[in-house]
Structure formats: C-alpha cells, structure tokens
Short mmCIF file of C-alpha atoms and ligand atoms in Angstrom, two decimals:
data_model
loop_
_atom_site.label_atom_id
_atom_site.label_comp_id
_atom_site.label_asym_id
_atom_site.label_seq_id
_atom_site.Cartn_x
_atom_site.Cartn_y
_atom_site.Cartn_z
CA UNK Q 1 31.57 10.76 33.23
CA UNK Q 2 28.79 10.25 30.54
CA UNK Q 3 30.43 9.40 27.27
CA UNK Q 4 27.55 10.10 25.05
CA UNK Q 5 26.84 13.86 26.48
CA UNK Q 6 31.05 14.27 25.57
CA UNK Q 7 30.33 13.03 22.19
CA UNK Q 8 27.90 15.70 21.48
CA UNK Q 9 29.71 18.52 23.22
CA UNK Q 10 32.65 17.46 21.31
CA UNK Q 11 30.37 17.83 17.95
CA UNK Q 12 28.78 21.27 19.09
CA UNK Q 13 31.81 22.65 20.08
CA UNK Q 14 33.72 22.27 16.21
CA UNK Q 15 30.77 23.41 14.84
CA UNK Q 16 30.37 26.44 17.32
CA UNK Q 17 34.29 27.12 16.32
CA UNK Q 18 33.09 27.25 12.69
CA UNK Q 19 30.32 29.92 13.64
CA UNK Q 20 32.91 31.83 15.36
CA UNK Q 21 35.40 32.17 12.24
CA UNK Q 22 32.08 33.23 10.58
CA UNK Q 23 31.42 35.90 12.98
CA UNK Q 24 34.89 36.91 12.54
CA UNK Q 25 34.69 37.30 8.37
CA UNK Q 26 31.18 39.05 9.32
CA UNK Q 27 33.19 41.36 11.90
CA UNK Q 28 35.61 42.18 8.76
CA UNK Q 29 33.02 42.76 6.34
CA UNK Q 30 31.80 45.34 8.16
CA UNK Q 31 35.24 47.09 9.48
CA UNK Q 32 38.28 46.93 7.38
CA UNK Q 33 37.30 44.85 3.96
CA UNK Q 34 37.58 46.33 0.88
CA UNK Q 35 34.36 47.17 -0.95
CA UNK Q 36 35.73 45.08 -3.66
CA UNK Q 37 35.79 41.79 -1.63
CA UNK Q 38 32.06 42.00 -0.62
CA UNK Q 39 31.24 39.37 -3.21
CA UNK Q 40 33.56 36.82 -2.56
CA UNK Q 41 32.92 37.54 0.81
CA UNK Q 42 29.11 36.86 0.63
CA UNK Q 43 30.38 33.58 -1.36
CA UNK Q 44 32.23 32.72 1.31
CA UNK Q 45 29.76 33.52 4.31
CA UNK Q 46 27.39 31.23 2.40
CA UNK Q 47 29.36 28.07 2.06
CA UNK Q 48 30.00 28.25 5.75
CA UNK Q 49 26.72 28.84 7.10
CA UNK Q 50 25.72 25.87 4.84
CA UNK Q 51 28.19 23.68 6.32
CA UNK Q 52 27.47 24.69 9.54
CA UNK Q 53 23.39 24.33 8.97
CA UNK Q 54 23.88 20.71 7.57
CA UNK Q 55 26.01 19.65 10.67
CA UNK Q 56 23.79 21.43 12.84
CA UNK Q 57 20.62 19.48 11.54
CA UNK Q 58 22.33 16.15 10.16
CA UNK Q 59 20.54 12.89 11.32
CA UNK Q 60 24.32 12.22 12.97
CA UNK Q 61 24.01 14.83 15.10
CA UNK Q 62 20.12 13.76 16.12
CA UNK Q 63 21.59 10.26 17.06
CA UNK Q 64 24.12 12.09 19.42
CA UNK Q 65 21.76 14.56 21.13
CA UNK Q 66 19.13 11.44 21.22
CA UNK Q 67 22.09 9.37 22.93
CA UNK Q 68 23.10 12.14 25.67
CA UNK Q 69 19.09 12.65 26.80
CA UNK Q 70 18.84 9.23 27.32
CA UNK Q 71 21.89 8.70 29.16
CA UNK Q 72 21.56 11.95 31.19
CA UNK Q 73 17.48 11.52 32.20
CA UNK Q 74 17.93 10.62 35.40
CA UNK Q 75 19.65 13.88 36.24
CA UNK Q 76 18.50 16.77 38.20
CA UNK Q 77 16.36 19.53 36.33
CA UNK Q 78 18.60 22.49 37.18
CA UNK Q 79 21.97 21.08 35.89
CA UNK Q 80 23.93 22.37 33.35
CA UNK Q 81 23.59 19.15 31.60
CA UNK Q 82 20.09 18.82 31.51
CA UNK Q 83 19.48 22.44 30.45
CA UNK Q 84 22.05 22.44 28.06
CA UNK Q 85 20.49 19.43 26.25
CA UNK Q 86 17.01 21.43 26.23
CA UNK Q 87 18.57 24.25 24.47
CA UNK Q 88 20.01 22.05 21.92
CA UNK Q 89 16.81 20.14 21.12
CA UNK Q 90 14.99 23.37 20.67
CA UNK Q 91 17.58 24.55 18.33
CA UNK Q 92 18.28 21.23 16.69
CA UNK Q 93 13.91 20.82 16.28
CA UNK Q 94 13.70 24.12 14.82
CA UNK Q 95 16.01 23.73 12.39
CA UNK Q 96 14.66 20.84 11.24
CA UNK Q 97 11.24 21.96 10.95
CA UNK Q 98 11.93 24.07 8.27
CA UNK Q 99 12.13 23.17 4.82
CA UNK Q 100 15.89 23.13 3.21
CA UNK Q 101 13.70 24.69 0.16
CA UNK Q 102 12.12 27.25 1.65
CA UNK Q 103 15.07 28.45 3.25
CA UNK Q 104 17.07 28.55 0.34
CA UNK Q 105 13.86 30.71 -1.27
CA UNK Q 106 14.16 32.86 1.68
CA UNK Q 107 17.62 34.00 1.55
CA UNK Q 108 17.55 34.11 -2.30
CA UNK Q 109 14.75 36.49 -2.02
CA UNK Q 110 16.68 38.56 1.00
CA UNK Q 111 19.13 39.96 -1.32
CA UNK Q 112 16.20 41.06 -3.74
CA UNK Q 113 14.19 42.45 -0.83
CA UNK Q 114 17.12 44.31 0.20
CA UNK Q 115 18.12 45.82 -3.31
CA UNK Q 116 14.11 47.16 -3.69
CA UNK Q 117 14.12 48.34 -0.33
CA UNK Q 118 17.53 50.35 -0.59
CA UNK Q 119 15.98 51.55 -4.44
CA UNK Q 120 12.71 52.48 -2.88
CA UNK Q 121 14.17 54.13 0.04
CA UNK Q 122 16.69 56.43 -2.13
CA UNK Q 123 13.57 57.23 -4.13
CA UNK Q 124 11.00 57.95 -1.61
CA UNK Q 125 9.00 55.51 -3.49
CA UNK Q 126 7.05 52.74 -1.55
CA UNK Q 127 5.43 51.18 -4.32
CA UNK Q 128 9.45 50.20 -5.67
CA UNK Q 129 9.18 47.87 -2.25
CA UNK Q 130 5.80 46.77 -2.24
CA UNK Q 131 6.13 43.64 -4.53
CA UNK Q 132 9.04 42.50 -2.74
CA UNK Q 133 7.80 42.94 0.97
CA UNK Q 134 4.63 41.30 -0.01
CA UNK Q 135 6.87 38.05 -0.77
CA UNK Q 136 8.52 38.32 2.22
CA UNK Q 137 5.53 38.22 4.14
CA UNK Q 138 4.10 34.88 2.30
CA UNK Q 139 7.85 33.33 3.38
CA UNK Q 140 7.60 34.13 6.51
CA UNK Q 141 3.78 33.31 7.10
CA UNK Q 142 4.55 29.97 5.10
CA UNK Q 143 7.75 29.37 7.39
CA UNK Q 144 5.43 30.50 10.65
CA UNK Q 145 2.98 27.33 9.29
CA UNK Q 146 6.36 25.12 9.42
CA UNK Q 147 7.48 26.30 12.74
CA UNK Q 148 4.27 25.76 14.33
CA UNK Q 149 1.76 28.09 16.74
CA UNK Q 150 -1.05 27.44 18.70
CA UNK Q 151 -3.05 30.78 19.05
CA UNK Q 152 -1.33 33.50 16.43
CA UNK Q 153 1.03 33.36 13.54
CA UNK Q 154 3.15 35.89 15.49
CA UNK Q 155 3.61 33.25 18.51
CA UNK Q 156 5.87 31.23 16.22
CA UNK Q 157 8.24 34.32 14.85
CA UNK Q 158 8.44 36.33 18.68
CA UNK Q 159 9.71 32.52 20.08
CA UNK Q 160 12.68 32.63 17.57
CA UNK Q 161 13.91 35.52 19.17
CA UNK Q 162 12.83 35.55 23.07
CA UNK Q 163 12.30 32.25 23.68
CA UNK Q 164 8.77 31.36 25.52
CA UNK Q 165 7.13 34.63 24.69
CA UNK Q 166 3.71 35.11 22.97
CA UNK Q 167 2.02 37.71 20.62
CA UNK Q 168 -0.17 37.71 23.65
CA UNK Q 169 2.44 38.41 26.24
CA UNK Q 170 3.86 41.28 23.80
CA UNK Q 171 0.31 42.89 23.27
CA UNK Q 172 -0.37 42.72 26.69
CA UNK Q 173 3.05 44.70 27.40
CA UNK Q 174 2.35 47.31 24.94
CA UNK Q 175 -1.40 47.55 26.32
CA UNK Q 176 0.19 48.53 29.73
CA UNK Q 177 3.21 50.63 28.36
CA UNK Q 178 2.23 52.73 25.61
CA UNK Q 179 -0.66 54.93 26.99
CA UNK Q 180 1.68 55.97 29.84
CA UNK Q 181 4.36 56.67 27.02
CA UNK Q 182 2.04 58.37 24.97
CA UNK Q 183 0.92 60.82 27.91
CA UNK Q 184 4.65 61.41 28.94
CA UNK Q 185 5.58 62.43 25.84
CA UNK Q 186 2.78 64.68 24.95
CA UNK Q 187 3.62 66.69 28.26
CA UNK Q 188 7.03 66.64 27.13
CA UNK Q 189 5.88 68.50 24.07
CA UNK Q 190 3.71 70.99 26.39
CA UNK Q 191 6.57 71.80 28.58
CA UNK Q 192 9.36 74.24 27.88
CA UNK Q 193 12.49 72.43 25.92
CA UNK Q 194 15.96 71.86 27.52
CA UNK Q 195 19.03 73.33 25.99
CA UNK Q 196 21.18 70.75 24.32
CA UNK Q 197 23.58 73.39 23.08
CA UNK Q 198 26.22 71.39 25.69
CA UNK Q 199 26.76 68.52 23.48
CA UNK Q 200 27.09 70.21 19.90
CA UNK Q 201 30.30 71.84 18.92
CA UNK Q 202 33.87 70.80 17.69
CA UNK Q 203 35.09 67.28 19.20
CA UNK Q 204 37.85 65.81 16.98
CA UNK Q 205 37.37 62.23 16.36
CA UNK Q 206 41.15 61.53 17.17
CA UNK Q 207 40.11 62.73 21.18
CA UNK Q 208 37.04 61.12 20.68
CA UNK Q 209 38.47 57.39 19.80
CA UNK Q 210 40.84 57.89 22.75
CA UNK Q 211 37.96 59.25 25.22
CA UNK Q 212 35.17 56.49 24.29
CA UNK Q 213 37.71 53.81 24.87
CA UNK Q 214 39.14 54.85 28.09
CA UNK Q 215 35.53 55.69 29.24
CA UNK Q 216 34.33 51.83 28.21
CA UNK Q 217 37.57 50.30 29.67
CA UNK Q 218 36.35 51.94 32.99
CA UNK Q 219 33.15 50.35 32.53
CA UNK Q 220 34.63 47.52 32.64
CA UNK Q 221 34.76 46.33 29.07
CA UNK Q 222 38.18 44.26 29.46
CA UNK Q 223 40.00 45.42 26.53
CA UNK Q 224 43.03 42.14 26.88
CA UNK Q 225 39.86 40.13 25.40
CA UNK Q 226 38.31 42.88 23.02
CA UNK Q 227 38.73 46.13 20.90
CA UNK Q 228 37.29 48.77 19.24
CA UNK Q 229 36.50 49.69 15.76
CA UNK Q 230 34.85 51.83 13.55
CA UNK Q 231 31.82 50.59 11.49
CA UNK Q 232 28.76 52.63 10.00
CA UNK Q 233 26.10 50.53 12.01
CA UNK Q 234 27.63 49.94 15.55
CA UNK Q 235 27.15 46.34 16.78
CA UNK Q 236 29.12 44.01 19.10
CA UNK Q 237 30.20 40.35 18.19
CA UNK Q 238 31.61 37.54 20.35
CA UNK Q 239 34.42 34.94 18.76
CA UNK Q 240 34.78 33.36 22.33
CA UNK Q 241 34.16 34.84 25.45
CA UNK Q 242 38.16 35.80 25.23
CA UNK Q 243 37.66 37.95 22.18
CA UNK Q 244 34.37 40.23 22.38
CA UNK Q 245 34.59 43.39 19.97
CA UNK Q 246 32.71 46.66 19.44
CA UNK Q 247 32.35 49.08 17.06
CA UNK Q 248 31.56 52.47 17.00
CA UNK Q 249 30.77 55.75 15.06
CA UNK Q 250 32.19 59.47 14.87
CA UNK Q 251 30.86 62.84 14.29
CA UNK Q 252 33.14 65.43 14.49
CA UNK Q 253 30.16 67.83 15.64
CA UNK Q 254 28.21 65.65 17.80
CA UNK Q 255 30.52 63.33 20.39
CA UNK Q 256 27.39 61.66 22.13
CA UNK Q 257 27.05 59.92 19.10
CA UNK Q 258 30.17 57.90 19.62
CA UNK Q 259 30.22 57.66 23.30
CA UNK Q 260 26.89 56.63 23.87
CA UNK Q 261 27.09 53.94 20.90
CA UNK Q 262 30.15 52.92 22.74
CA UNK Q 263 28.47 52.90 26.25
CA UNK Q 264 25.53 50.42 24.65
CA UNK Q 265 28.00 48.33 22.45
CA UNK Q 266 30.31 47.88 25.71
CA UNK Q 267 26.71 46.80 27.93
CA UNK Q 268 26.67 43.36 25.06
CA UNK Q 269 30.12 42.87 25.30
CA UNK Q 270 30.43 42.81 28.81
CA UNK Q 271 27.59 40.36 29.06
CA UNK Q 272 29.68 38.43 26.46
CA UNK Q 273 32.60 38.55 28.22
CA UNK Q 274 30.44 37.56 31.60
CA UNK Q 275 29.68 34.17 30.39
CA UNK Q 276 31.21 31.38 32.53
CA UNK Q 277 34.42 29.76 30.98
CA UNK Q 278 32.57 26.44 31.78
CA UNK Q 279 29.88 26.98 29.12
CA UNK Q 280 32.63 27.92 26.32
CA UNK Q 281 31.42 25.86 23.06
CA UNK Q 282 28.11 24.62 24.32
CA UNK Q 283 24.77 25.47 23.65
CA UNK Q 284 25.04 27.77 27.12
CA UNK Q 285 27.35 29.79 25.75
CA UNK Q 286 25.03 32.60 24.45
CA UNK Q 287 22.89 35.20 25.91
CA UNK Q 288 19.60 33.88 27.15
CA UNK Q 289 17.71 36.11 24.76
CA UNK Q 290 17.67 39.35 22.42
CA UNK Q 291 15.56 40.77 24.77
CA UNK Q 292 18.17 39.91 27.65
CA UNK Q 293 20.83 40.95 25.57
CA UNK Q 294 19.23 44.44 25.09
CA UNK Q 295 18.77 44.91 28.72
CA UNK Q 296 22.67 45.25 29.47
CA UNK Q 297 23.71 47.40 26.55
CA UNK Q 298 20.62 49.45 27.43
CA UNK Q 299 21.21 49.39 31.30
CA UNK Q 300 24.72 50.68 30.37
CA UNK Q 301 23.63 52.91 27.98
CA UNK Q 302 20.62 54.82 29.96
CA UNK Q 303 20.20 53.81 33.70
CA UNK Q 304 23.98 54.32 34.06
CA UNK Q 305 24.88 56.43 31.02
CA UNK Q 306 22.38 58.87 31.11
CA UNK Q 307 22.18 59.20 34.82
CA UNK Q 308 22.70 62.22 36.75
CA UNK Q 309 25.68 60.61 38.71
CA UNK Q 310 27.35 59.47 35.09
CA UNK Q 311 27.22 63.05 33.80
CA UNK Q 312 29.14 63.92 37.42
CA UNK Q 313 31.32 61.49 36.48
CA UNK Q 314 32.07 61.43 32.76
CA UNK Q 315 31.71 65.69 32.49
CA UNK Q 316 35.44 66.49 33.89
CA UNK Q 317 36.78 63.74 31.88
CA UNK Q 318 35.11 65.05 28.67
CA UNK Q 319 36.11 68.68 29.28
CA UNK Q 320 39.67 68.04 29.90
CA UNK Q 321 39.07 66.33 26.57
CA UNK Q 322 37.70 69.03 24.42
CA UNK Q 323 38.72 71.98 26.85
CA UNK Q 324 37.71 74.47 24.06
CA UNK Q 325 34.17 73.44 23.17
CA UNK Q 326 33.30 72.36 26.74
CA UNK Q 327 34.68 75.09 28.78
CA UNK Q 328 31.65 76.97 29.83
CA UNK Q 329 29.24 74.14 30.06
CA UNK Q 330 28.72 72.30 33.40
CA UNK Q 331 27.80 68.62 34.71
CA UNK Q 332 24.20 69.66 35.07
CA UNK Q 333 23.87 71.40 31.48
CA UNK Q 334 25.22 67.81 29.90
CA UNK Q 335 22.96 66.21 32.28
CA UNK Q 336 20.03 67.92 30.71
CA UNK Q 337 21.37 67.67 27.15
CA UNK Q 338 21.70 64.03 26.76
CA UNK Q 339 18.24 63.69 28.00
CA UNK Q 340 16.36 65.80 25.90
CA UNK Q 341 13.17 64.24 24.69
CA UNK Q 342 11.66 65.23 21.26
CA UNK Q 343 9.46 63.39 19.01
CA UNK Q 344 11.13 62.19 16.03
CA UNK Q 345 10.86 60.57 12.60
CA UNK Q 346 14.05 57.64 13.31
CA UNK Q 347 14.03 55.11 15.84
CA UNK Q 348 17.50 54.71 16.04
CA UNK Q 349 17.96 58.23 17.20
CA UNK Q 350 14.72 58.28 19.66
CA UNK Q 351 15.19 58.70 23.11
CA UNK Q 352 13.96 56.90 26.04
CA UNK Q 353 10.30 58.09 26.43
CA UNK Q 354 9.53 58.12 22.61
CA UNK Q 355 11.75 55.24 21.95
CA UNK Q 356 9.05 52.17 22.86
CA UNK Q 357 6.63 54.12 20.75
CA UNK Q 358 8.29 53.47 17.68
CA UNK Q 359 8.56 49.84 18.41
CA UNK Q 360 5.02 49.60 19.44
CA UNK Q 361 3.53 50.44 15.91
CA UNK Q 362 6.20 48.26 14.26
CA UNK Q 363 4.71 45.38 16.15
CA UNK Q 364 1.21 46.44 15.44
CA UNK Q 365 1.53 46.71 12.04
CA UNK Q 366 3.44 43.18 11.57
CA UNK Q 367 0.79 41.63 13.51
CA UNK Q 368 -1.74 43.22 11.01
CA UNK Q 369 0.29 42.36 7.88
CA UNK Q 370 0.27 38.69 8.85
CA UNK Q 371 -2.91 37.85 9.76
CA UNK Q 372 -3.82 39.76 6.88
CA UNK Q 373 -5.77 42.37 8.75
CA UNK Q 374 -3.88 44.81 6.73
CA UNK Q 375 -2.48 45.13 2.91
CA UNK Q 376 0.87 46.24 2.20
CA UNK Q 377 -0.79 48.74 -0.08
CA UNK Q 378 -2.31 50.20 2.80
CA UNK Q 379 0.89 50.09 5.19
CA UNK Q 380 2.51 53.47 4.63
CA UNK Q 381 -0.89 55.25 5.77
CA UNK Q 382 -1.21 53.23 8.64
CA UNK Q 383 2.56 54.06 9.59
CA UNK Q 384 1.72 57.61 9.41
CA UNK Q 385 -1.66 57.45 11.37
CA UNK Q 386 0.16 55.71 14.19
CA UNK Q 387 3.18 58.22 14.14
CA UNK Q 388 0.31 61.01 14.62
CA UNK Q 389 -1.09 59.11 17.17
CA UNK Q 390 1.75 58.04 19.23
CA UNK Q 391 4.26 61.05 18.59
CA UNK Q 392 2.33 64.05 17.28
CA UNK Q 393 4.37 63.99 14.19
CA UNK Q 394 3.74 62.87 10.49
CA UNK Q 395 6.62 61.66 8.32
CA UNK Q 396 6.79 64.14 5.34
CA UNK Q 397 8.12 61.49 3.05
CA UNK Q 398 8.08 57.29 3.17
CA UNK Q 399 11.66 57.17 3.09
CA UNK Q 400 11.97 58.89 6.96
CA UNK Q 401 8.94 56.53 7.47
CA UNK Q 402 8.18 53.26 6.81
CA UNK Q 403 11.28 52.76 4.81
CA UNK Q 404 13.39 53.62 7.44
CA UNK Q 405 14.31 50.18 8.92
CA UNK Q 406 16.27 47.38 7.16
CA UNK Q 407 14.58 44.95 9.38
CA UNK Q 408 11.45 44.12 7.39
CA UNK Q 409 13.57 43.86 3.87
CA UNK Q 410 15.60 41.23 5.39
CA UNK Q 411 12.62 39.09 6.80
CA UNK Q 412 13.48 39.92 9.75
CA UNK Q 413 9.72 40.00 11.62
CA UNK Q 414 8.79 39.01 15.11
CA UNK Q 415 12.17 40.45 16.25
CA UNK Q 416 11.07 44.37 16.96
CA UNK Q 417 9.34 44.06 20.47
CA UNK Q 418 12.64 42.35 21.42
CA UNK Q 419 13.80 45.84 22.04
CA UNK Q 420 10.93 47.16 24.42
CA UNK Q 421 11.59 43.66 26.35
CA UNK Q 422 15.41 45.03 26.59
CA UNK Q 423 14.23 48.57 28.04
CA UNK Q 424 11.76 46.95 30.57
CA UNK Q 425 14.13 44.43 31.80
CA UNK Q 426 17.13 47.10 32.37
CA UNK Q 427 14.38 49.14 34.38
CA UNK Q 428 13.87 46.33 36.42
CA UNK Q 429 17.20 45.11 37.12
CA UNK Q 430 17.92 49.02 37.56
CA UNK Q 431 15.25 48.83 40.42
CA UNK Q 432 16.62 45.53 41.92
CA UNK Q 433 20.35 46.90 41.67
CA UNK Q 434 19.58 50.11 43.46
CA UNK Q 435 18.33 48.24 46.32
CA UNK Q 436 21.11 45.66 46.52
CA UNK Q 437 23.91 48.26 45.95
CA UNK Q 438 22.64 51.27 48.18
CA UNK Q 439 25.47 53.74 47.33
CA UNK Q 440 25.34 52.75 43.57
CA UNK Q 441 25.12 56.84 42.82
CA UNK Q 442 27.91 57.48 44.58
CA UNK Q 443 29.85 54.39 42.93
CA UNK Q 444 28.78 55.79 39.72
CA UNK Q 445 29.44 59.27 40.45
CA UNK Q 446 33.17 58.27 41.65
CA UNK Q 447 34.24 56.19 38.70
CA UNK Q 448 33.50 52.80 40.74
CA UNK Q 449 31.63 50.24 38.17
CA UNK Q 450 32.98 47.23 39.70
CA UNK Q 451 30.31 46.54 41.77
CA UNK Q 452 27.36 46.90 39.49
CA UNK Q 453 29.07 44.98 36.99
CA UNK Q 454 29.93 41.87 39.65
CA UNK Q 455 26.39 42.48 40.40
CA UNK Q 456 25.43 41.87 36.48
CA UNK Q 457 28.17 38.81 36.22
CA UNK Q 458 26.45 36.72 39.39
CA UNK Q 459 22.87 37.81 38.71
CA UNK Q 460 22.82 38.07 34.70
CA UNK Q 461 25.78 36.83 32.97
CA UNK Q 462 26.91 33.68 34.79
CA UNK Q 463 23.96 31.76 33.59
CA UNK Q 464 24.68 31.95 29.86
CA UNK Q 465 21.48 30.78 27.92
CA UNK Q 466 20.61 28.06 30.67
CA UNK Q 467 17.72 30.00 31.52
CA UNK Q 468 14.31 30.67 29.55
CA UNK Q 469 14.36 35.14 29.71
CA UNK Q 470 11.30 35.14 31.46
CA UNK Q 471 13.14 32.44 34.02
CA UNK Q 472 15.90 34.59 34.12
CA UNK Q 473 14.10 37.82 34.95
CA UNK Q 474 12.47 36.33 38.03
CA UNK Q 475 15.91 35.10 39.37
CA UNK Q 476 17.09 38.41 38.99
CA UNK Q 477 14.34 40.47 40.06
CA UNK Q 478 12.55 38.09 42.50
CA UNK Q 479 9.06 38.90 39.76
CA UNK Q 480 8.34 38.48 36.25
CA UNK Q 481 8.61 41.55 33.80
CA UNK Q 482 6.59 44.49 34.73
CA UNK Q 483 6.22 47.89 32.49
CA UNK Q 484 5.40 49.57 36.01
CA UNK Q 485 9.10 49.77 36.86
CA UNK Q 486 10.01 51.48 33.02
CA UNK Q 487 7.23 53.78 33.75
CA UNK Q 488 8.05 54.72 37.43
CA UNK Q 489 11.72 55.33 36.13
CA UNK Q 490 10.67 57.67 33.11
CA UNK Q 491 7.71 59.56 35.23
CA UNK Q 492 10.85 60.28 37.93
CA UNK Q 493 13.39 61.24 35.84
CA UNK Q 494 11.54 63.23 33.12
CA UNK Q 495 8.93 64.64 35.72
CA UNK Q 496 11.99 66.70 37.43
CA UNK Q 497 14.03 67.21 34.14
CA UNK Q 498 11.06 68.97 32.61
CA UNK Q 499 9.43 70.15 35.77
CA UNK Q 500 6.31 68.29 35.29
ZN1 ZN A 601 21.95 46.77 21.10
#
C-alpha cells in the first residue's frame, strides 16, 4: 500500500461526498422543493460549492497530489492509480488556472444573464438579452485565456467537456457529417410524410408513470439503486453508484414524451450504476466525458428505443396499458410514428436526422462569436440564415430561434458539440454491438436486454473516467470516432421508412 496515495484518496473521497450532498440538494430543487425555498436553497448550494472549490484547489490538496504522484512514479501507465492521478492532476490544474475573482464575476453575471434571457424570450426581444450575452462572451474569452490553448480559442472550452478534443476536430466532424444530414433531411421533406396518429391520443398520466417505470426496469435500470420522479426538464443525477435517480415529464395527449425521456435518462443512469465499486469516491468514479455519457442515453433512446425490434417488444405493453387509445394501431404503425422526421424549430424536439443540424449551427455561431467574426447584433440573422440553409425553415420569432436554449445565458459555451459526439458514438457502438451480439434484434424483441447491458457494462461503464473519450471509443469499437457509421445508420433506417 502506498501511504501517500491512500491519504490523497481519503481526501478526494471526503470532497466527493460533499459533492454528492450538493447533488441531492440540486435534485430536490428540481423535483419536490417548494418554490418559496428557492433563495435559501441557492445560498445553501453556493456555500457548499464554495467549500468544495476551496478544498479542491487548496495548497494542501496540491501537496497530497504531488506526494502521491512521486510515490507512484514507477507504476505501469495503465494502472488505476496512475490514471486516477492523471485525472486528478488535470482537474486540479484547470481549477487553479481561473482567478477566484473571475469565477465569482461569472457566477454573479450568470443570474443576471439568465434573467435577461428569460425576459427576452418571453417578450421576443433579442435586444434585451444582447448586452448580457456580450458580457458572457467577454468573460468566456477571458477564461479561455487563463485555461490556455495553442490553436483556437474554442480548444480551451471544448476541452473542459470533451477532454482531448479540439475546435479543429469538431469542425472536421461537422464538415464530414453536415452535408449528409442536409441531403437526407431534404430528401425526406420531398417524400410522403408518415402518419403519426398512433402516438397521439388519450394517455392517462397515472398509467404513464407506472408503464415507463416498468419499461426502464426491464431494460436493466436497477430500482433498488434508483428511482424516477417528475421534473420540468428531465435529467439524471447520481449521488453514488447505489443511488442514481432519473426524472421524466408527462403529457396526457402524447405518451412518447415521457417514455422517450425515461429511456434517455435511464441510459444515463445505467452508465452511472455500472461504474465499478472500486472507483467509488475516486477521480475515476465519473463518466469519460459528456459525449460518452450522451452516447449511452442516445443508444437506449434511439438505436434501441426507436428500432423495429423494440416497437415489436413495447407495443403490446403499451396496448395493454392504453387499450382504448391503441386498440386499432399496430407495432408497424407505432414504429413509423416514433420515427417521423420533420424540420422543426426547436432542438430538444428534433428527430435523429435533423437534431445534429441544430447543434452544428450553434457550434459555428459560437466559434464566430468568440473569434469576433460575428457580432452579437448580427447573431439572430446568422441563426435564421443557417436554419434556412440546413433545415429549410426560418424561425418566425427569435423566441423560437436564437433565444430558445438556456445554455448561452448560463455561460455554457463549447458544450453543444458533445451532443453530436454522443450521437455519433452511439451509432459506432451500435455497429460494434450488432457484430458482437448477432441475435441482438431478437433479444430486444423478446425483452431480453441483459446481453446488451452486459456488453455496455464491460466495454464502456467498467472504465469510469479511466480513459479519455477518444481512447475509450477505440477500446470499445476498435477504431477512432467516424461520422460515417451514424450516416449509414440513418440512411438505411430512414431510406426504408420514407422509401428513398
Ligand atoms: Zn442526455
């Protein structure tokens, strides 16, 4: 046993427990907390995150980390210990790069900017948000300067969410992907639209609660270590691998909303539940990256949940749950309905074909704002022009255009591409899984999800954050991330559905 390493792990474990308590307070805030508690909760969470930050960047922590590093210097590069210290070093150095005054300014500005954004969105007046957004961009630029980069200012930002990635890599990903998506979306617009009547109707919410829970449990989401509640914006949160909670939202006339939010969040949750016990409380207890996290939610939501095999599995369950609404429908009608593609204005409602076009345009605009190639005043027009170019539609108002996402108001810039990375990784994993488990379709159709979850546990979840996302993709699929697999998946699936 290396004593300095044990001392370091003990310290990290204490800080990670504080983080888990903060996450619990955050979960409560979004689920059951009475609205009157908002201010007090905000203060409670600010104190706890301040304490966590101070402990994480303290000189004492630096000394513990340094001692553990020198005492493990001779160990193999691939051991948990060396990898763990590498993740810790990265986090420690990043956290110490930003001056406390800038962090405080950014967090103070966040609530102002969010208020301005809400006001602008509700009154459809971009000019009410523009000054706050300008400050956000300036602050983000300043923070990128402290974080450091060699080629592009965006490198410093994307690297926080998708470690090891760069602006050049993301730009190359989109220049490969975007033309295929634009072409497929246009071909679908020109084809006869599929009927989605099967998924609209009367779906009592009490039944939806029971049914979605039964289905995510069947996938392998362990309810002895999790639970499902309701939230306006569905999310998954983990307090330890033994308490990973999901939320969903219900619409009594459109059952898909809750079901697919549940499938998505359960995908995130099964990842967290599958991270090994030996990593608990250490720097390896998290996900490899946001993109890898999203690959897990998307795989269960889309590659599985929107497949014909899954439609055959789930439709009889749904028909039993909603006998009156679904009596005259069929698994095939259901399959087509859940895969209807439509150019729409809102990213979070977009289908598999158009979703990444919404993200591509945000990435391009973020880069242009950061480099100064685009001014805030010209942003709405640039947004609308790209919507027209990529999706063939133009937002009638800024509220359903440039003002639709919360991200920029809270300073989350450099984050959007992780959604596309997640979608691409999910398709590449799915291709590998189909080769590894040749009877995957009949497994899914008969509700036997254990071989799939077992494969993901072994090839993705079991590594926690031991590897960089790029390394993990190679480990799990045998090659680096390639947009071609996503394009092939979409072309085959939607070519058949739309008769292209
Ligand atoms: Zn997600």
